[in-house]
XYZ file of C-alpha atoms in Angstrom:
779
model
C -18.944 101.906 -71.020
C -17.280 103.960 -68.650
C -13.400 103.810 -68.301
C -13.989 102.711 -64.678
C -16.049 99.327 -66.215
C -13.614 98.952 -68.832
C -10.844 98.680 -66.067
C -13.049 96.236 -64.142
C -13.691 94.160 -66.740
C -9.806 94.108 -67.504
C -8.691 93.314 -64.010
C -11.233 90.845 -63.566
C -9.759 89.160 -67.016
C -6.084 89.787 -65.612
C -7.090 88.068 -62.372
C -8.733 85.133 -64.163
C -5.911 84.402 -66.442
C -3.543 84.777 -63.456
C -5.845 81.990 -61.688
C -5.744 79.954 -64.813
C -2.239 80.222 -65.155
C -1.436 79.376 -61.794
C -4.035 76.382 -62.014
C -2.113 75.521 -65.068
C 1.059 75.630 -63.513
C -0.161 73.986 -60.500
C -1.863 70.966 -62.377
C 1.660 70.855 -64.555
C 3.754 70.575 -61.355
C 1.571 68.014 -59.554
C 0.922 65.707 -62.976
C 4.499 66.435 -64.596
C 6.070 63.221 -64.886
C 9.473 64.172 -63.599
C 11.274 60.977 -64.790
C 11.457 63.004 -68.130
C 14.057 65.291 -66.470
C 15.999 62.390 -65.192
C 18.336 62.355 -68.697
C 19.367 66.318 -67.879
C 19.893 65.567 -64.004
C 22.150 62.343 -64.841
C 24.008 64.330 -67.176
C 24.283 67.599 -65.060
C 25.526 65.533 -62.068
C 27.669 63.390 -63.984
C 29.458 66.193 -65.559
C 30.198 68.027 -62.291
C 31.761 65.070 -60.249
C 33.370 63.800 -63.238
C 31.836 60.229 -62.648
C 28.670 58.387 -64.027
C 25.685 59.261 -62.169
C 22.219 57.535 -62.784
C 19.313 57.764 -61.364
C 17.420 54.185 -62.519
C 14.211 54.566 -60.310
C 11.699 57.079 -60.216
C 12.327 61.110 -59.958
C 9.413 62.477 -58.100
C 8.310 65.556 -56.585
C 5.351 65.857 -53.920
C 3.898 68.710 -51.952
C 3.554 68.852 -48.055
C 3.117 71.539 -45.288
C 6.449 71.681 -43.438
C 6.631 70.768 -39.698
C 7.954 72.965 -37.313
C 6.801 75.975 -38.903
C 4.303 78.328 -37.262
C 1.546 81.264 -38.362
C 1.200 81.854 -42.043
C 3.929 79.721 -43.190
C 2.940 77.211 -41.632
C -0.048 76.692 -44.389
C 2.572 76.973 -47.266
C 3.361 73.616 -48.999
C 7.057 72.778 -49.780
C 8.043 70.571 -52.599
C 9.410 67.005 -51.381
C 11.906 65.825 -54.304
C 12.564 61.930 -54.127
C 14.705 59.962 -56.249
C 15.221 56.249 -56.349
C 17.733 53.598 -57.303
C 20.861 55.853 -57.648
C 24.178 54.826 -58.485
C 27.506 56.644 -59.028
C 30.111 54.340 -60.924
C 33.623 53.802 -59.757
C 36.745 54.206 -61.852
C 37.597 51.392 -64.124
C 40.433 50.008 -62.142
C 38.527 48.991 -59.135
C 37.000 45.985 -57.957
C 33.925 47.044 -57.617
C 31.350 48.754 -60.917
C 29.966 51.350 -58.136
C 31.297 53.742 -55.762
C 27.834 54.215 -54.241
C 24.131 53.042 -54.242
C 21.158 54.496 -52.957
C 17.868 53.175 -52.498
C 16.333 56.310 -52.138
C 16.976 59.963 -51.193
C 14.504 62.584 -50.699
C 14.506 66.212 -49.430
C 12.313 69.344 -49.073
C 12.976 72.745 -50.082
C 11.510 76.010 -48.713
C 9.927 78.041 -51.506
C 10.396 81.449 -50.193
C 14.208 81.735 -49.991
C 14.582 80.770 -54.015
C 13.300 84.406 -54.217
C 17.262 85.764 -53.100
C 18.853 82.226 -54.751
C 19.426 80.536 -51.525
C 18.250 76.974 -51.447
C 17.230 76.154 -48.096
C 17.120 72.069 -47.305
C 16.462 71.440 -43.757
C 17.033 67.819 -43.992
C 17.888 65.150 -46.620
C 17.021 61.293 -45.891
C 19.463 58.481 -47.399
C 17.593 55.140 -47.291
C 20.290 52.351 -47.560
C 23.386 54.267 -49.132
C 26.567 52.012 -49.575
C 29.695 53.177 -50.609
C 32.595 51.470 -51.602
C 36.122 52.949 -50.561
C 39.075 51.359 -52.549
C 42.953 52.204 -52.321
C 45.163 50.228 -54.269
C 49.286 49.294 -53.491
C 50.394 52.183 -55.770
C 48.259 54.608 -53.768
C 45.090 55.523 -56.161
C 42.051 55.814 -54.337
C 38.355 56.127 -55.732
C 37.227 58.423 -52.985
C 39.256 61.482 -54.658
C 36.508 63.060 -57.215
C 37.904 65.711 -59.909
C 35.064 68.292 -59.231
C 34.296 70.532 -62.241
C 35.299 74.466 -61.489
C 32.898 76.817 -62.596
C 34.232 80.001 -64.393
C 32.033 82.363 -63.204
C 30.814 82.450 -59.133
C 27.953 80.866 -58.519
C 24.655 82.794 -57.750
C 22.829 79.905 -55.572
C 24.033 79.318 -51.975
C 22.892 75.836 -50.501
C 21.867 75.844 -46.971
C 21.682 72.279 -45.722
C 20.869 71.803 -42.105
C 20.904 68.049 -41.864
C 21.297 64.591 -43.170
C 19.946 61.556 -42.217
C 20.754 57.866 -42.618
C 18.690 54.542 -42.446
C 21.080 51.598 -42.708
C 24.107 52.827 -44.423
C 26.905 50.653 -45.340
C 30.729 51.381 -46.077
C 32.719 48.860 -47.378
C 36.604 49.317 -47.085
C 39.882 47.844 -48.933
C 42.872 49.534 -48.128
C 45.730 47.425 -49.658
C 48.798 49.891 -48.312
C 47.366 49.791 -44.652
C 46.364 46.106 -45.251
C 42.432 46.809 -44.208
C 39.472 45.199 -45.355
C 36.607 46.239 -43.505
C 32.542 46.304 -43.877
C 30.748 48.983 -41.600
C 27.110 49.506 -40.777
C 25.991 53.495 -40.402
C 22.819 55.094 -38.747
C 21.375 57.718 -37.372
C 20.693 57.897 -33.614
C 17.249 58.470 -32.482
C 18.307 61.120 -30.276
C 21.749 63.207 -29.882
C 23.837 62.273 -27.262
C 26.587 64.568 -25.087
C 29.798 63.854 -25.130
C 30.384 63.570 -21.746
C 27.776 60.955 -21.112
C 29.739 58.863 -23.584
C 32.579 59.456 -21.782
C 31.377 58.348 -18.636
C 30.133 54.987 -20.306
C 33.341 54.343 -22.557
C 35.553 54.883 -19.117
C 33.755 51.923 -17.133
C 33.511 49.841 -20.200
C 37.364 49.910 -20.833
C 38.479 49.705 -17.042
C 36.520 46.677 -17.082
C 38.259 45.256 -20.445
C 41.510 46.038 -18.659
C 40.824 43.390 -16.209
C 40.581 40.844 -18.862
C 44.432 41.659 -19.913
C 46.268 42.674 -16.766
C 43.784 40.714 -14.398
C 41.219 42.353 -11.666
C 43.761 43.279 -9.444
C 45.878 45.067 -12.077
C 42.306 46.911 -13.719
C 42.010 47.990 -9.939
C 45.264 49.376 -9.627
C 45.127 50.896 -12.936
C 41.835 52.554 -11.512
C 43.612 53.795 -8.529
C 46.295 55.296 -10.590
C 43.918 57.135 -12.799
C 42.310 58.251 -9.989
C 45.109 59.404 -8.220
C 46.175 61.323 -11.498
C 42.355 62.803 -11.343
C 42.899 64.127 -7.883
C 46.197 65.573 -8.611
C 45.032 67.729 -11.709
C 42.023 69.202 -9.396
C 44.488 70.077 -6.712
C 46.417 71.793 -9.403
C 43.038 73.790 -10.776
C 42.140 74.901 -7.045
C 45.575 76.086 -6.750
C 45.334 77.513 -10.076
C 48.132 76.057 -11.655
C 46.155 74.588 -14.350
C 42.281 74.987 -15.485
C 39.528 72.940 -14.206
C 39.183 69.574 -16.116
C 37.082 69.461 -19.142
C 35.260 67.441 -21.583
C 37.983 66.491 -24.641
C 36.590 68.669 -27.523
C 34.892 71.206 -25.595
C 35.622 74.937 -25.880
C 37.970 75.158 -22.482
C 39.594 72.054 -23.152
C 42.249 73.519 -25.519
C 45.587 72.260 -24.283
C 43.942 70.877 -21.109
C 43.967 67.227 -20.795
C 41.297 65.813 -18.627
C 42.753 64.075 -15.509
C 40.229 61.090 -16.265
C 37.058 60.451 -18.129
C 34.931 60.626 -14.784
C 36.405 64.005 -13.674
C 35.773 65.314 -17.071
C 32.133 64.546 -17.015
C 31.293 66.066 -13.449
C 30.300 69.198 -14.892
C 29.893 69.458 -18.721
C 29.512 73.011 -20.709
C 26.062 73.714 -22.185
C 27.712 73.634 -25.953
C 29.398 70.572 -25.258
C 29.286 68.376 -28.618
C 26.986 65.955 -29.384
C 26.861 62.458 -31.393
C 24.225 61.820 -33.731
C 25.679 58.655 -36.324
C 26.349 55.198 -34.772
C 28.264 52.802 -36.490
C 29.797 49.163 -36.160
C 32.322 47.533 -38.471
C 33.987 43.771 -38.861
C 37.006 43.156 -41.022
C 40.391 42.441 -40.683
C 43.780 44.860 -40.289
C 47.245 43.420 -40.797
C 45.560 39.653 -41.277
C 44.317 39.927 -37.690
C 40.280 39.857 -37.279
C 38.889 43.588 -36.489
C 35.581 44.278 -34.959
C 34.460 47.772 -33.630
C 31.779 50.291 -32.938
C 31.323 53.827 -32.130
C 29.915 57.183 -32.804
C 30.224 60.172 -34.649
C 28.746 64.050 -35.218
C 26.348 64.650 -37.557
C 27.105 64.437 -41.319
C 27.247 68.041 -41.714
C 29.607 68.665 -39.004
C 32.564 66.653 -40.932
C 32.441 69.143 -43.529
C 32.658 72.294 -41.239
C 36.763 72.819 -40.653
C 36.526 74.974 -37.866
C 34.180 73.081 -35.655
C 35.564 69.496 -33.582
C 33.546 66.760 -34.501
C 32.825 64.391 -31.529
C 34.114 60.924 -32.209
C 34.127 57.719 -30.082
C 35.235 54.247 -31.234
C 36.100 50.874 -29.357
C 37.698 48.710 -31.485
C 40.005 45.201 -31.583
C 42.219 43.992 -33.890
C 43.717 40.778 -33.154
C 45.005 41.106 -29.506
C 44.986 45.007 -29.530
C 42.023 46.948 -27.905
C 41.649 50.723 -28.961
C 39.156 52.991 -27.229
C 38.706 56.485 -27.649
C 36.009 59.475 -26.758
C 36.871 63.059 -27.986
C 36.820 65.550 -31.165
C 38.627 65.606 -34.166
C 38.923 68.859 -35.798
C 38.331 69.140 -39.758
C 38.229 65.276 -40.339
C 38.796 65.602 -44.132
C 42.396 66.940 -43.523
C 42.748 65.862 -39.950
C 43.773 69.000 -38.855
C 43.932 68.362 -34.977
C 42.901 65.778 -32.398
C 41.829 65.868 -28.508
C 40.908 62.254 -27.349
C 40.900 60.394 -24.189
C 42.566 57.047 -25.111
C 42.872 53.531 -23.833
C 44.788 50.727 -24.942
C 45.133 47.156 -23.980
C 47.180 44.171 -25.304
C 49.697 41.735 -25.195
C 52.656 43.492 -25.842
C 54.156 47.088 -26.247
C 56.080 46.391 -29.410
C 53.028 45.488 -31.184
C 51.837 48.945 -31.345
C 54.812 49.271 -33.961
C 52.655 48.730 -37.304
C 50.023 50.871 -36.133
C 52.107 53.730 -34.885
C 55.556 53.341 -36.414
C 57.013 53.903 -32.745
C 59.637 51.698 -31.918
C 58.837 50.293 -28.263
C 60.143 47.144 -26.283
C 58.505 43.806 -25.910
C 56.440 43.799 -22.563
C 53.931 41.357 -20.844
C 50.440 42.066 -21.601
C 49.460 46.132 -20.649
C 46.508 48.620 -20.101
C 47.216 51.959 -20.703
C 44.707 55.271 -20.557
C 45.775 58.986 -20.763
C 45.114 61.991 -22.893
C 46.248 62.441 -26.377
C 46.206 65.455 -28.090
C 47.703 66.446 -31.308
C 48.138 69.454 -33.584
C 48.773 67.995 -37.011
C 50.111 69.721 -40.530
C 52.317 68.458 -42.897
C 55.730 67.689 -42.147
C 55.546 68.976 -38.548
C 52.585 67.106 -36.483
C 52.823 66.726 -32.681
C 51.062 64.581 -30.832
C 51.216 64.465 -26.804
C 50.071 61.004 -24.514
C 49.745 63.477 -21.583
C 49.608 62.253 -17.852
C 48.954 58.510 -19.146
C 48.609 55.908 -16.250
C 49.626 52.110 -17.462
C 49.691 48.664 -15.796
C 52.775 46.337 -17.890
C 52.332 42.756 -16.228
C 52.230 43.571 -12.366
C 54.027 47.109 -12.871
C 52.736 50.473 -12.854
C 53.797 53.090 -15.603
C 52.940 57.036 -15.602
C 54.217 59.794 -17.385
C 53.837 61.839 -20.801
C 55.404 60.963 -23.942
C 55.366 63.530 -27.069
C 55.988 62.304 -30.661
C 57.113 64.955 -33.156
C 57.001 64.503 -36.854
C 60.249 65.520 -38.419
C 62.943 64.721 -41.171
C 64.678 62.417 -41.339
C 63.071 60.645 -38.376
C 60.306 61.502 -36.036
C 61.010 61.964 -32.558
C 59.898 60.612 -29.232
C 60.524 62.495 -26.122
C 58.992 62.454 -22.215
C 59.423 60.943 -19.093
C 57.860 57.784 -17.693
C 58.081 56.833 -13.744
C 57.180 53.661 -12.241
C 56.457 53.325 -8.417
C 56.453 49.712 -8.233
C 58.338 47.491 -11.245
C 58.413 43.839 -11.215
C 61.878 42.649 -12.384
C 59.955 39.844 -14.469
C 58.548 42.252 -16.552
C 61.801 43.096 -17.684
C 62.176 39.998 -18.980
C 60.448 40.152 -22.196
C 63.008 43.354 -23.040
C 65.915 41.391 -23.360
C 63.880 37.868 -24.770
C 64.633 36.197 -21.457
C 60.609 35.260 -20.941
C 59.198 32.095 -21.080
C 58.096 30.311 -24.404
C 54.433 30.723 -23.295
C 55.115 34.629 -22.634
C 56.673 34.692 -26.103
C 53.699 33.307 -27.702
C 51.137 35.336 -26.087
C 52.904 38.594 -27.189
C 53.482 37.335 -30.631
C 57.143 36.263 -30.650
C 58.382 33.644 -33.345
C 61.961 32.843 -31.746
C 61.615 29.987 -29.295
C 64.215 29.614 -26.446
C 65.967 26.080 -26.565
C 65.559 23.761 -23.791
C 68.902 23.391 -23.303
C 70.105 27.074 -23.290
C 69.983 29.606 -20.574
C 71.220 32.756 -22.581
C 68.027 34.536 -24.545
C 68.365 33.499 -28.365
C 65.344 36.063 -29.383
C 66.902 38.800 -31.950
C 66.867 42.377 -31.211
C 64.424 44.436 -33.546
C 67.253 46.599 -34.462
C 65.522 47.694 -37.837
C 62.959 49.441 -35.843
C 65.563 51.209 -34.381
C 66.254 53.655 -37.301
C 62.500 54.526 -37.906
C 62.422 56.572 -35.109
C 64.659 58.860 -32.795
C 64.314 58.657 -28.926
C 65.122 61.071 -25.986
C 62.948 59.559 -23.026
C 63.798 59.633 -19.130
C 62.889 56.659 -17.191
C 62.566 56.762 -13.343
C 61.822 53.526 -11.347
C 61.009 54.085 -7.464
C 61.075 50.379 -6.479
C 61.803 47.328 -8.502
C 61.716 43.985 -7.178
C 62.971 40.849 -8.229
C 63.576 39.106 -4.948
C 60.979 40.975 -1.942
C 63.842 40.808 0.092
C 66.262 42.495 -2.017
C 64.512 45.400 -3.649
C 66.311 47.811 -6.293
C 65.636 51.341 -5.504
C 65.872 54.581 -7.296
C 66.377 53.454 -10.730
C 67.390 56.062 -13.277
C 67.984 55.751 -16.716
C 68.649 58.180 -19.936
C 67.417 56.624 -23.291
C 68.620 58.011 -26.254
C 68.149 56.555 -29.903
C 69.620 58.562 -33.137
C 69.508 56.870 -36.428
C 69.542 53.052 -35.183
C 72.204 53.933 -32.307
C 70.567 53.204 -28.688
C 72.359 53.971 -25.431
C 71.420 54.076 -21.928
C 73.381 56.882 -19.897
C 73.652 56.337 -17.478
C 71.669 53.366 -16.182
C 72.194 53.281 -12.215
C 70.099 52.061 -9.444
C 70.529 51.274 -5.577
C 70.873 47.944 -4.271
C 72.079 46.397 -0.917
C 72.868 49.369 0.335
C 74.887 50.707 -2.540
C 74.720 51.781 -5.967
C 75.550 50.106 -9.235
C 75.760 52.666 -12.437
C 76.473 51.755 -16.178
C 76.820 53.005 -19.588
C 75.726 50.923 -22.358
C 76.097 51.777 -25.916
C 74.280 49.726 -28.864
C 74.773 50.396 -32.564
C 72.088 48.812 -34.527
C 73.013 50.698 -37.661
C 74.880 47.537 -39.018
C 74.396 43.665 -38.447
C 75.777 42.207 -36.246
C 74.779 44.782 -33.491
C 77.721 46.150 -32.279
C 77.835 47.133 -28.106
C 79.897 48.597 -25.379
C 79.014 48.645 -21.588
C 80.950 49.886 -18.524
C 79.599 49.197 -14.812
C 80.865 50.751 -11.738
C 79.881 48.777 -8.296
C 80.039 50.734 -5.222
C 79.238 49.832 -1.272
C 77.089 46.936 -2.051
C 76.802 45.502 1.725
C 77.156 41.875 2.203
C 74.855 41.807 4.643
C 71.973 43.141 2.489
C 72.640 40.999 -0.377
C 71.850 37.857 1.334
C 68.918 39.399 3.670
C 67.017 35.983 4.064
C 70.491 33.994 4.787
C 70.403 34.050 8.898
C 74.043 33.618 9.184
C 75.010 37.012 7.025
C 73.351 39.371 8.996
C 76.350 39.695 11.035
C 78.779 40.518 7.760
C 79.465 44.391 7.594
C 81.673 44.074 4.723
C 81.159 45.697 1.171
C 81.606 44.591 -2.517
C 82.920 47.213 -5.232
C 83.755 46.704 -8.681
C 84.232 48.006 -12.286
C 83.659 45.937 -15.520
C 84.427 47.063 -19.228
C 82.892 45.232 -21.881
C 82.269 44.865 -25.523
C 80.722 42.678 -27.748
C 78.986 42.016 -31.326
C 75.792 39.827 -32.043
C 71.783 40.516 -32.641
C 70.831 38.595 -29.673
C 71.979 38.253 -25.775
C 73.541 34.915 -26.502
C 75.719 36.136 -29.347
C 76.731 39.231 -27.297
C 77.781 37.015 -24.413
C 79.547 34.553 -26.636
C 81.575 37.473 -28.255
C 82.265 39.545 -25.190
C 85.850 40.876 -24.516
C 87.149 42.871 -21.518
C 87.477 42.649 -17.778
C 85.724 42.636 -14.670
C 87.324 43.355 -10.980
C 85.409 43.036 -7.835
C 86.760 43.700 -4.690
C 85.583 43.324 -0.847
C 86.998 45.442 1.903
C 87.717 45.085 5.545
C 84.244 43.311 7.249
C 82.718 40.515 9.218
C 81.013 37.258 8.164
C 79.488 34.272 10.043
C 81.410 31.747 10.627
C 78.579 29.274 10.055
C 78.209 30.355 6.874
C 82.055 29.857 6.155
C 81.916 26.451 7.215
C 78.846 25.512 5.152
C 80.329 26.664 2.244
C 82.655 23.430 2.584
C 85.592 24.304 4.870
C 84.639 21.969 7.908
C 81.966 19.888 7.822
C 82.074 18.650 11.598
C 82.368 22.190 12.811
C 79.152 23.059 11.001
C 77.588 20.547 13.055
C 79.230 21.414 15.986
C 78.361 25.239 15.511
C 74.838 24.779 14.783
C 74.935 22.884 18.575
C 76.748 25.375 20.265
C 76.381 28.822 18.556
C 78.355 30.676 16.299
C 81.016 33.345 16.174
C 81.873 35.412 13.479
C 85.163 35.355 11.189
C 86.916 38.406 10.210
C 87.414 39.465 6.572
C 90.825 40.986 5.808
C 90.168 41.356 2.058
C 88.565 39.622 -0.931
C 89.529 40.223 -4.720
C 88.276 38.864 -7.991
C 89.768 39.794 -11.242
C 87.978 38.123 -14.417
C 89.709 38.516 -18.066
C 87.011 38.171 -20.681
C 88.347 36.962 -24.311
C 85.945 35.975 -26.908
C 83.101 35.057 -24.572
C 85.109 33.210 -22.344
C 85.641 34.194 -18.430
C 88.868 33.286 -17.318
C 89.603 33.834 -13.017
C 93.067 35.160 -13.356
C 92.995 36.180 -9.834
C 90.271 35.505 -7.007
C 90.987 35.116 -3.489
C 89.529 35.893 -0.218
C 91.338 35.941 3.327
C 89.899 35.423 6.412
C 91.159 34.566 9.850
C 90.149 31.065 9.660
C 91.060 30.228 5.944
C 92.181 31.207 2.397
C 90.128 30.566 -0.601
C 90.955 30.376 -4.427
C 88.784 29.932 -7.388
C 90.245 29.228 -10.838
C 89.083 27.940 -14.130
C 87.033 29.111 -16.831
C 83.563 30.243 -18.149
C 82.670 29.617 -21.773
C 79.837 31.908 -22.730
C 79.664 30.561 -26.463
C 78.510 26.842 -25.456
C 77.301 27.629 -21.683
C 79.660 25.619 -20.258
C 81.662 26.194 -17.042
C 84.899 24.241 -15.628
C 85.782 25.957 -11.980
C 88.053 24.769 -9.031
C 87.264 25.799 -5.710
C 90.315 25.474 -3.316
C 89.810 25.759 0.328
C 92.840 26.145 3.011
C 92.116 26.203 6.467
C 94.309 27.679 9.025
C 94.714 25.538 12.164
C 93.671 22.549 13.337
C 90.275 20.797 12.457
C 88.290 17.389 13.417
C 87.743 16.828 9.543
C 89.156 18.842 6.809
C 88.282 19.067 3.323
C 91.772 19.852 1.618
C 90.582 18.664 -1.887
C 89.742 20.909 -4.290
C 85.609 21.677 -4.925
C 84.567 21.920 -8.779
C 81.910 23.083 -10.787
C 81.399 21.570 -14.070
C 78.865 20.926 -16.967
C 76.450 23.321 -18.706
C 74.343 26.319 -17.498
C 71.460 24.398 -17.653
C 73.003 21.459 -15.984
C 75.743 22.347 -13.855
C 77.483 19.379 -12.158
C 79.201 20.097 -8.737
C 81.808 17.752 -6.863
C 81.965 17.460 -2.820
C 79.467 19.366 -1.707
C 76.640 19.342 -4.687
C 73.584 20.582 -2.251
C 75.629 23.948 -1.488
C 77.535 24.236 -5.186
C 74.289 23.344 -7.194
C 72.500 26.340 -5.609
C 75.049 28.522 -6.461
C 75.165 27.062 -10.223
C 71.516 27.993 -10.299
C 71.992 31.572 -9.066
C 74.796 31.868 -12.086
C 72.381 30.809 -14.454
C 69.583 33.424 -13.219
C 72.131 36.151 -13.415
C 73.609 35.057 -16.606
C 70.672 35.943 -18.236
C 70.759 39.633 -16.968
C 74.330 40.283 -17.268
C 77.077 37.708 -18.495
C 79.904 38.729 -15.929
C 77.692 39.071 -12.800
C 77.526 35.339 -13.333
C 80.402 34.567 -11.051
C 78.830 36.460 -8.197
C 77.132 33.718 -6.553
C 80.589 31.776 -7.038
C 82.710 33.773 -4.649
C 84.480 31.348 -2.115
C 88.181 32.024 -1.783
C 91.240 29.756 -0.996
C 94.529 29.371 0.491
C 96.357 28.729 3.592
C 98.477 32.228 3.947
C 97.433 35.414 4.505
C 96.524 37.568 1.326
C 98.693 41.096 1.508
C 95.357 43.023 1.731
C 96.532 46.790 1.739
C 98.981 45.759 -1.932
C 95.964 43.903 -3.220
C 93.343 46.409 -2.468
C 96.027 49.139 -4.069
C 96.589 47.235 -7.158
C 92.989 46.644 -7.438
C 92.203 50.252 -7.640
C 95.035 51.318 -9.621
C 94.528 48.635 -12.166
C 90.875 49.636 -13.930
C 89.160 47.311 -16.247
C 89.588 48.136 -20.135
C 88.203 46.630 -22.941
C 88.772 46.475 -26.928
C 86.489 48.329 -29.510
C 83.491 45.886 -30.640
C 84.463 42.913 -32.788
C 88.054 43.477 -31.690
C 89.928 40.854 -29.657
C 92.606 42.231 -27.304
C 93.665 40.180 -25.094
C 93.285 41.436 -21.625
C 96.412 41.510 -19.352
C 94.472 40.962 -16.188
C 95.679 41.660 -12.595
C 98.838 41.740 -11.522
C 99.046 40.460 -8.070
C 101.621 41.534 -5.504
C 104.305 39.145 -4.704
C 103.802 36.570 -2.534
C 99.756 36.421 -3.126
C 98.810 32.853 -3.013
C 96.842 31.111 -5.964
C 94.546 28.216 -5.869
C 95.143 25.144 -8.039
C 93.663 25.198 -11.345
C 91.976 21.906 -12.339
C 94.739 19.484 -13.185
C 93.562 19.030 -16.426
C 92.737 21.743 -19.401
C 89.647 23.868 -18.940
C 87.186 24.204 -21.648
C 89.766 22.564 -23.867
C 91.732 25.361 -23.358
C 95.241 25.044 -21.536
C 95.824 26.337 -18.139
C 98.645 28.736 -16.860
C 101.002 27.133 -14.176
C 99.915 28.243 -10.919
C 102.060 27.984 -7.747
C 101.044 27.554 -4.246
């Protein structure tokens, strides 16, 4: 036997042995009962995750050619591992037995990368996974695992490309947040780009806005947003800022899209895509919760450096939240970049969700761009270039929320081009009971009370500090008497709220106030100072034809302090002074006669025309003591008559007892020399002599009293006496004696205006007013 022949036989035997070995291994792999390996797999996984892991069904391995491969690799069989009926136990303190259950899991493993210690898995399929998430009141949760750490570096690397979900279910019970929710999760049939979802959600959210603020309000909101988009595009064209992009795209960092439509026009090729869809039902804060949305792929949730696309459309009670954008590092919530839509019954109901103190309002709808960089103790969120409708009013601006110690800070600027005065009523609880019910308020206004009894939520004032500037270009209460150029600087620090200044234009003049509300203790302590300058009589009553020849002005000052937790309580405890002055001007004689000076002359003037009456001067001085307004001096002098008003208005029980004393100059066919009177309550005034004219003033008094207690006497101005007033001396006295007020909660009787010698004053009603003795008066 030659060496060559011997070598040939050895090689032949070796090949035969190798073939037999491969066949044996293959037969073993294909026929081996892998269920015998379940105990080992269970033990290994349980030790790694710190929970009991069990494969209750079959563990199998099958071999298949890989899809998507070409060339010789397409002929290689890959092992496909499958396990059925898997459970992962919960801690013993949870309600449910299992943290997770799974009907089946299967995946393929590439063979060749195993030679380099790489485990490459193209796809893992999860069939009907069910996860139970629980957090109890003391903060313990079941989704935090104590993973076993290895003392040696791992020699194997896992490369997982995709996870597919089939009919996944998630149950969440979060006691600290009062959330109970059931969600269904599925892999989408195909990836959906974020730009397409953004455009769809924008159309859907704007349609939903019509259900809250009406179709007209929704159209106006859309116009506001489009105007913002145009402004952003113009700024981009001029090089001021970058072009709008999709939230979460590489070019969008720090750049808010002007609107969803504008953002979706040009999408970068690398824009994020959605791979998972979900729906949810349950409750939040005892309110029904339902919603749906989309997420990026499951693996994207584990990449801390790549923004994950998110979309949600959720209703919780009367709150509707929609968002489209990205979240960076979802496990630790490092940053957000979202287009955000909100609709609800009142802005103050966002407090449980956001912790931000906002006022009570009518129903609202808003949309804007929310960005946030999140870090422990110093997160910053910006709600940029938002557009809102609140009732019939528009609001636009940017707000910034900064997390800090000891309280977070809200800063920004808000602008309204048209603000309906009625939309401010809920801020002080002056809206109807039906409106209160819609916005979830528990207080109801008694039928016999005019001043609001709904309390201020001062406990929320300590939750956040604020520094916000508000501008209202046009505020409408009466379309004929608009308020313009409203501006206020709202500052809240540790429960102390100030509006300094609060100023606006009206009737060709201006009213400026400084308000200070200390909510650190109960009852609330308030201080207010107000300056009225150059209000034109002609413009104060623009719809009264006979007032159009009046050229006079109204000026005044007020200082008030009070304590109380409701507007009514503040009015009932008010102390201070109010002074008003009308300087030289003219007034329609027809209006003066209509006030009750001479009934016969009213008829005469309507038949034969009207002439003007010269106003020499008018002055009013009110002293407020424990909620009682006392007209120490109130006189108006014209060429035809002198009129005085005296008496008291009691804000505690909302009653009034005023005497109106007209004294004509010269002969009249029929003259009313008996004093007129106004008595009764704010809701039911009783007027003597001329009930029609004075009842209208009584109604106006109630309307003004809701907003400002001392302003309630303005509609009652109609002076008296038969001797001319010493106008120059009176004006000098008013200008030199500024109003004062004691500190809140302290009673210090104001002195009132000292009238010059010889100034006529009117008779008080001959009985005591509101149970209080009246000072003696002289003619």
